[in-house]
Amino acid sequence: MTRLNSNNFFFFDCECSELEIFPNTVEHAYLAILNDELESAKRVFEFIDSPRASWGMALISILEGFVQKFPTYFQIRNFLEIDMDFLLRNNKITYVELLLGSLEFLSNINQETYKFAARVMLVNKLYSAALKYMEKSKRLFYNDPELHFMYAKYYFDFKNYEEAYFYINECLKMLSDYYPAVVMKQKIEQIIN
């Protein structure tokens, strides 16, 4: 069992001073990644029979720079965004760059891949990168209401209400009862009217 030094690591929860990590668990594998022990993480992931561990094998493959284990559509959807954010918050910039470098390949498996990366960048206030990946996502799959909502939020945050209004309307054309978009549209209309 290992205790996590919360001063050095972000581990999916802001308060992790009491977190205990047991051997041969997913948490153990992720701690190994944070310690740059990819072979150790791989051995742990191989030991575990779960979708998360299977994704972990694909992740390690990407982080090693040579994809041997292809992730599935659902693994990308369920884990890419979480892990990219996890690595970014832990200042594993080289690993984040390797993941970003794999996005074109991953987008052939899941066309929402760029949107997931954009959301991570947006949440972490890396606005130019967020816009870059939203643009890539838009070129690949324009009719994604969630992407248009992200654009609207991006432009709203920068007080570009005209662009925000355009994108919120695009979102609502595709998904008219999307409640967060309805609320955002009302906010924008209060400002521009």
PDB file of C-alpha atoms in Angstrom:
ATOM      1  CA  MET A   1       0.000   0.000   0.000  1.00  0.00           C
ATOM      2  CA  THR A   2       1.257   3.452  -0.916  1.00  0.00           C
ATOM      3  CA  ARG A   3       0.148   6.805   0.398  1.00  0.00           C
ATOM      4  CA  LEU A   4      -0.080   9.652  -2.032  1.00  0.00           C
ATOM      5  CA  ASN A   5       1.813  12.832  -1.247  1.00  0.00           C
ATOM      6  CA  SER A   6      -0.949  15.319  -2.064  1.00  0.00           C
ATOM      7  CA  ASN A   7       1.568  18.163  -2.277  1.00  0.00           C
ATOM      8  CA  ASN A   8       3.057  16.651  -5.407  1.00  0.00           C
ATOM      9  CA  PHE A   9       0.139  15.016  -7.206  1.00  0.00           C
ATOM     10  CA  PHE A  10      -3.404  15.728  -8.291  1.00  0.00           C
ATOM     11  CA  PHE A  11      -5.192  12.385  -8.181  1.00  0.00           C
ATOM     12  CA  PHE A  12      -8.743  12.876  -9.542  1.00  0.00           C
ATOM     13  CA  ASP A  13      -9.757  14.623  -6.320  1.00  0.00           C
ATOM     14  CA  CYS A  14      -8.499  17.826  -4.770  1.00  0.00           C
ATOM     15  CA  GLU A  15      -8.398  16.313  -1.279  1.00  0.00           C
ATOM     16  CA  CYS A  16      -6.298  13.196  -1.537  1.00  0.00           C
ATOM     17  CA  SER A  17      -4.146  13.357   1.599  1.00  0.00           C
ATOM     18  CA  GLU A  18      -5.863  10.256   2.976  1.00  0.00           C
ATOM     19  CA  LEU A  19      -5.838   8.325  -0.279  1.00  0.00           C
ATOM     20  CA  GLU A  20      -4.337   4.859  -0.007  1.00  0.00           C
ATOM     21  CA  ILE A  21      -3.202   3.111  -3.156  1.00  0.00           C
ATOM     22  CA  PHE A  22      -3.084  -0.654  -3.114  1.00  0.00           C
ATOM     23  CA  PRO A  23      -0.803  -2.789  -5.311  1.00  0.00           C
ATOM     24  CA  ASN A  24      -2.112  -3.998  -8.664  1.00  0.00           C
ATOM     25  CA  THR A  25      -4.956  -1.494  -8.867  1.00  0.00           C
ATOM     26  CA  VAL A  26      -5.785   1.081 -11.517  1.00  0.00           C
ATOM     27  CA  GLU A  27      -4.708   3.780  -9.070  1.00  0.00           C
ATOM     28  CA  HIS A  28      -1.354   2.026  -8.664  1.00  0.00           C
ATOM     29  CA  ALA A  29      -0.881   2.062 -12.447  1.00  0.00           C
ATOM     30  CA  TYR A  30      -1.708   5.766 -12.672  1.00  0.00           C
ATOM     31  CA  LEU A  31       0.689   6.566  -9.840  1.00  0.00           C
ATOM     32  CA  ALA A  32       3.364   4.676 -11.789  1.00  0.00           C
ATOM     33  CA  ILE A  33       2.595   6.848 -14.832  1.00  0.00           C
ATOM     34  CA  LEU A  34       2.998   9.979 -12.725  1.00  0.00           C
ATOM     35  CA  ASN A  35       6.362   8.624 -11.570  1.00  0.00           C
ATOM     36  CA  ASP A  36       7.410   7.989 -15.218  1.00  0.00           C
ATOM     37  CA  GLU A  37       7.405   4.239 -14.654  1.00  0.00           C
ATOM     38  CA  LEU A  38       5.519   3.237 -17.798  1.00  0.00           C
ATOM     39  CA  GLU A  39       6.722  -0.384 -17.767  1.00  0.00           C
ATOM     40  CA  SER A  40       5.498  -0.775 -14.204  1.00  0.00           C
ATOM     41  CA  ALA A  41       2.142   0.790 -15.129  1.00  0.00           C
ATOM     42  CA  LYS A  42       1.877  -1.561 -18.095  1.00  0.00           C
ATOM     43  CA  ARG A  43       2.467  -4.624 -15.884  1.00  0.00           C
ATOM     44  CA  VAL A  44      -0.247  -3.452 -13.479  1.00  0.00           C
ATOM     45  CA  PHE A  45      -2.737  -2.750 -16.284  1.00  0.00           C
ATOM     46  CA  GLU A  46      -2.024  -6.214 -17.768  1.00  0.00           C
ATOM     47  CA  PHE A  47      -2.931  -7.748 -14.419  1.00  0.00           C
ATOM     48  CA  ILE A  48      -6.381  -6.094 -14.271  1.00  0.00           C
ATOM     49  CA  ASP A  49      -9.389  -7.220 -16.306  1.00  0.00           C
ATOM     50  CA  SER A  50     -11.444  -4.050 -16.802  1.00  0.00           C
ATOM     51  CA  PRO A  51     -12.287  -1.541 -19.540  1.00  0.00           C
ATOM     52  CA  ARG A  52     -10.223   1.080 -17.700  1.00  0.00           C
ATOM     53  CA  ALA A  53      -7.159  -1.185 -17.627  1.00  0.00           C
ATOM     54  CA  SER A  54      -7.634  -2.031 -21.291  1.00  0.00           C
ATOM     55  CA  TRP A  55      -7.667   1.704 -22.073  1.00  0.00           C
ATOM     56  CA  GLY A  56      -4.616   2.016 -19.802  1.00  0.00           C
ATOM     57  CA  MET A  57      -2.715  -0.365 -22.077  1.00  0.00           C
ATOM     58  CA  ALA A  58      -3.600   1.806 -25.081  1.00  0.00           C
ATOM     59  CA  LEU A  59      -2.629   4.934 -23.131  1.00  0.00           C
ATOM     60  CA  ILE A  60       0.776   3.471 -22.233  1.00  0.00           C
ATOM     61  CA  SER A  61       1.269   2.562 -25.866  1.00  0.00           C
ATOM     62  CA  ILE A  62       0.593   6.192 -26.883  1.00  0.00           C
ATOM     63  CA  LEU A  63       2.855   7.537 -24.128  1.00  0.00           C
ATOM     64  CA  GLU A  64       5.651   5.244 -25.313  1.00  0.00           C
ATOM     65  CA  GLY A  65       5.273   6.737 -28.780  1.00  0.00           C
ATOM     66  CA  PHE A  66       4.263   3.576 -30.630  1.00  0.00           C
ATOM     67  CA  VAL A  67       0.655   2.417 -30.635  1.00  0.00           C
ATOM     68  CA  GLN A  68       0.517  -1.331 -30.220  1.00  0.00           C
ATOM     69  CA  LYS A  69      -2.852  -1.488 -28.473  1.00  0.00           C
ATOM     70  CA  PHE A  70      -5.636   0.323 -30.298  1.00  0.00           C
ATOM     71  CA  PRO A  71      -8.273   1.896 -28.076  1.00  0.00           C
ATOM     72  CA  THR A  72     -11.957   1.435 -28.823  1.00  0.00           C
ATOM     73  CA  TYR A  73     -14.502   4.135 -29.593  1.00  0.00           C
ATOM     74  CA  PHE A  74     -15.933   3.837 -26.074  1.00  0.00           C
ATOM     75  CA  GLN A  75     -12.531   3.840 -24.366  1.00  0.00           C
ATOM     76  CA  ILE A  76     -11.699   7.124 -26.073  1.00  0.00           C
ATOM     77  CA  ARG A  77     -15.088   8.546 -25.154  1.00  0.00           C
ATOM     78  CA  ASN A  78     -14.904   7.412 -21.542  1.00  0.00           C
ATOM     79  CA  PHE A  79     -11.256   7.961 -20.641  1.00  0.00           C
ATOM     80  CA  LEU A  80      -9.293  10.245 -22.995  1.00  0.00           C
ATOM     81  CA  GLU A  81     -10.612  13.497 -21.592  1.00  0.00           C
ATOM     82  CA  ILE A  82     -10.221  12.397 -17.971  1.00  0.00           C
ATOM     83  CA  ASP A  83      -6.669  11.190 -18.484  1.00  0.00           C
ATOM     84  CA  MET A  84      -5.572  14.206 -20.515  1.00  0.00           C
ATOM     85  CA  ASP A  85      -6.849  16.482 -17.741  1.00  0.00           C
ATOM     86  CA  PHE A  86      -5.188  14.273 -15.113  1.00  0.00           C
ATOM     87  CA  LEU A  87      -1.830  14.456 -16.881  1.00  0.00           C
ATOM     88  CA  LEU A  88      -2.130  18.193 -17.501  1.00  0.00           C
ATOM     89  CA  ARG A  89      -2.966  18.926 -13.864  1.00  0.00           C
ATOM     90  CA  ASN A  90       0.050  16.868 -12.827  1.00  0.00           C
ATOM     91  CA  ASN A  91       2.353  18.827 -15.156  1.00  0.00           C
ATOM     92  CA  LYS A  92       3.103  15.789 -17.294  1.00  0.00           C
ATOM     93  CA  ILE A  93       3.425  18.033 -20.322  1.00  0.00           C
ATOM     94  CA  THR A  94       5.426  15.562 -22.420  1.00  0.00           C
ATOM     95  CA  TYR A  95       2.666  12.990 -21.951  1.00  0.00           C
ATOM     96  CA  VAL A  96      -0.007  15.563 -22.800  1.00  0.00           C
ATOM     97  CA  GLU A  97       1.925  16.436 -25.964  1.00  0.00           C
ATOM     98  CA  LEU A  98       2.085  12.750 -26.911  1.00  0.00           C
ATOM     99  CA  LEU A  99      -1.678  12.455 -26.417  1.00  0.00           C
ATOM    100  CA  LEU A 100      -2.274  15.606 -28.452  1.00  0.00           C
ATOM    101  CA  GLY A 101      -0.018  14.183 -31.142  1.00  0.00           C
ATOM    102  CA  SER A 102      -2.207  11.075 -31.293  1.00  0.00           C
ATOM    103  CA  LEU A 103      -5.497  12.955 -31.765  1.00  0.00           C
ATOM    104  CA  GLU A 104      -5.618  12.622 -35.532  1.00  0.00           C
ATOM    105  CA  PHE A 105      -5.135   8.868 -35.238  1.00  0.00           C
ATOM    106  CA  LEU A 106      -7.687   8.628 -32.407  1.00  0.00           C
ATOM    107  CA  SER A 107     -10.204  10.725 -34.354  1.00  0.00           C
ATOM    108  CA  ASN A 108     -10.309   7.938 -36.938  1.00  0.00           C
ATOM    109  CA  ILE A 109     -11.721   5.729 -34.187  1.00  0.00           C
ATOM    110  CA  ASN A 110     -13.911   8.330 -32.456  1.00  0.00           C
ATOM    111  CA  GLN A 111     -14.820  11.511 -34.328  1.00  0.00           C
ATOM    112  CA  GLU A 112     -15.403  13.410 -31.060  1.00  0.00           C
ATOM    113  CA  THR A 113     -11.740  13.117 -30.061  1.00  0.00           C
ATOM    114  CA  TYR A 114     -10.834  16.731 -30.854  1.00  0.00           C
ATOM    115  CA  LYS A 115     -13.849  17.957 -28.877  1.00  0.00           C
ATOM    116  CA  PHE A 116     -12.659  16.037 -25.820  1.00  0.00           C
ATOM    117  CA  ALA A 117      -9.219  17.641 -26.099  1.00  0.00           C
ATOM    118  CA  ALA A 118     -10.801  21.072 -26.606  1.00  0.00           C
ATOM    119  CA  ARG A 119     -12.866  20.701 -23.449  1.00  0.00           C
ATOM    120  CA  VAL A 120      -9.760  19.836 -21.413  1.00  0.00           C
ATOM    121  CA  MET A 121      -7.989  22.890 -22.786  1.00  0.00           C
ATOM    122  CA  LEU A 122     -11.012  25.099 -22.110  1.00  0.00           C
ATOM    123  CA  VAL A 123     -11.379  23.912 -18.507  1.00  0.00           C
ATOM    124  CA  ASN A 124      -7.676  24.495 -17.916  1.00  0.00           C
ATOM    125  CA  LYS A 125      -7.857  27.994 -19.443  1.00  0.00           C
ATOM    126  CA  LEU A 126      -5.613  27.135 -22.389  1.00  0.00           C
ATOM    127  CA  TYR A 127      -7.840  29.142 -24.667  1.00  0.00           C
ATOM    128  CA  SER A 128      -5.866  29.203 -27.908  1.00  0.00           C
ATOM    129  CA  ALA A 129      -5.423  25.417 -27.760  1.00  0.00           C
ATOM    130  CA  ALA A 130      -9.117  25.031 -26.943  1.00  0.00           C
ATOM    131  CA  LEU A 131     -10.080  27.077 -29.988  1.00  0.00           C
ATOM    132  CA  LYS A 132      -7.648  25.117 -32.175  1.00  0.00           C
ATOM    133  CA  TYR A 133      -9.186  21.780 -31.189  1.00  0.00           C
ATOM    134  CA  MET A 134     -12.744  23.086 -31.433  1.00  0.00           C
ATOM    135  CA  GLU A 135     -11.946  24.154 -35.001  1.00  0.00           C
ATOM    136  CA  LYS A 136     -10.555  20.706 -35.806  1.00  0.00           C
ATOM    137  CA  SER A 137     -13.632  19.119 -34.273  1.00  0.00           C
ATOM    138  CA  LYS A 138     -15.950  21.397 -36.241  1.00  0.00           C
ATOM    139  CA  ARG A 139     -14.259  20.431 -39.525  1.00  0.00           C
ATOM    140  CA  LEU A 140     -14.674  16.765 -38.686  1.00  0.00           C
ATOM    141  CA  PHE A 141     -18.205  16.800 -37.247  1.00  0.00           C
ATOM    142  CA  TYR A 142     -20.062  20.102 -37.556  1.00  0.00           C
ATOM    143  CA  ASN A 143     -23.454  18.850 -36.352  1.00  0.00           C
ATOM    144  CA  ASP A 144     -22.414  18.295 -32.751  1.00  0.00           C
ATOM    145  CA  PRO A 145     -24.614  20.385 -30.427  1.00  0.00           C
ATOM    146  CA  GLU A 146     -22.199  19.989 -27.528  1.00  0.00           C
ATOM    147  CA  LEU A 147     -19.384  21.446 -29.627  1.00  0.00           C
ATOM    148  CA  HIS A 148     -21.495  24.494 -30.474  1.00  0.00           C
ATOM    149  CA  PHE A 149     -22.331  24.908 -26.795  1.00  0.00           C
ATOM    150  CA  MET A 150     -18.587  24.892 -26.043  1.00  0.00           C
ATOM    151  CA  TYR A 151     -18.029  27.563 -28.702  1.00  0.00           C
ATOM    152  CA  ALA A 152     -20.815  29.666 -27.213  1.00  0.00           C
ATOM    153  CA  LYS A 153     -19.290  29.355 -23.756  1.00  0.00           C
ATOM    154  CA  TYR A 154     -15.840  30.214 -25.114  1.00  0.00           C
ATOM    155  CA  TYR A 155     -17.082  33.363 -26.858  1.00  0.00           C
ATOM    156  CA  PHE A 156     -19.313  34.316 -23.928  1.00  0.00           C
ATOM    157  CA  ASP A 157     -16.322  34.152 -21.579  1.00  0.00           C
ATOM    158  CA  PHE A 158     -14.466  36.522 -23.914  1.00  0.00           C
ATOM    159  CA  LYS A 159     -17.505  38.816 -24.069  1.00  0.00           C
ATOM    160  CA  ASN A 160     -17.919  38.257 -27.799  1.00  0.00           C
ATOM    161  CA  TYR A 161     -21.691  37.973 -27.459  1.00  0.00           C
ATOM    162  CA  GLU A 162     -22.408  38.069 -31.191  1.00  0.00           C
ATOM    163  CA  GLU A 163     -20.343  34.916 -31.808  1.00  0.00           C
ATOM    164  CA  ALA A 164     -21.683  33.325 -28.621  1.00  0.00           C
ATOM    165  CA  TYR A 165     -25.229  33.986 -29.821  1.00  0.00           C
ATOM    166  CA  PHE A 166     -24.502  32.459 -33.223  1.00  0.00           C
ATOM    167  CA  TYR A 167     -23.116  29.257 -31.701  1.00  0.00           C
ATOM    168  CA  ILE A 168     -25.817  28.892 -29.059  1.00  0.00           C
ATOM    169  CA  ASN A 169     -28.390  29.131 -31.831  1.00  0.00           C
ATOM    170  CA  GLU A 170     -26.502  26.498 -33.831  1.00  0.00           C
ATOM    171  CA  CYS A 171     -26.575  24.262 -30.763  1.00  0.00           C
ATOM    172  CA  LEU A 172     -30.294  24.775 -30.245  1.00  0.00           C
ATOM    173  CA  LYS A 173     -31.052  24.084 -33.933  1.00  0.00           C
ATOM    174  CA  MET A 174     -29.716  20.581 -33.345  1.00  0.00           C
ATOM    175  CA  LEU A 175     -30.985  20.027 -29.817  1.00  0.00           C
ATOM    176  CA  SER A 176     -33.748  22.504 -29.039  1.00  0.00           C
ATOM    177  CA  ASP A 177     -34.418  21.376 -25.477  1.00  0.00           C
ATOM    178  CA  TYR A 178     -30.794  21.284 -24.277  1.00  0.00           C
ATOM    179  CA  TYR A 179     -31.389  23.082 -20.982  1.00  0.00           C
ATOM    180  CA  PRO A 180     -27.899  24.575 -20.416  1.00  0.00           C
ATOM    181  CA  ALA A 181     -28.056  26.049 -23.933  1.00  0.00           C
ATOM    182  CA  VAL A 182     -31.532  27.464 -23.343  1.00  0.00           C
ATOM    183  CA  VAL A 183     -30.270  29.164 -20.173  1.00  0.00           C
ATOM    184  CA  MET A 184     -27.161  30.490 -21.908  1.00  0.00           C
ATOM    185  CA  LYS A 185     -29.244  31.861 -24.780  1.00  0.00           C
ATOM    186  CA  GLN A 186     -31.386  33.757 -22.269  1.00  0.00           C
ATOM    187  CA  LYS A 187     -28.240  35.218 -20.635  1.00  0.00           C
ATOM    188  CA  ILE A 188     -26.864  36.320 -23.979  1.00  0.00           C
ATOM    189  CA  GLU A 189     -30.183  37.876 -25.017  1.00  0.00           C
ATOM    190  CA  GLN A 190     -30.325  39.843 -21.754  1.00  0.00           C
ATOM    191  CA  ILE A 191     -26.904  41.298 -22.567  1.00  0.00           C
ATOM    192  CA  ILE A 192     -27.390  42.067 -26.265  1.00  0.00           C
ATOM    193  CA  ASN A 193     -30.960  43.371 -26.057  1.00  0.00           C
TER     194      ASN A 193
END
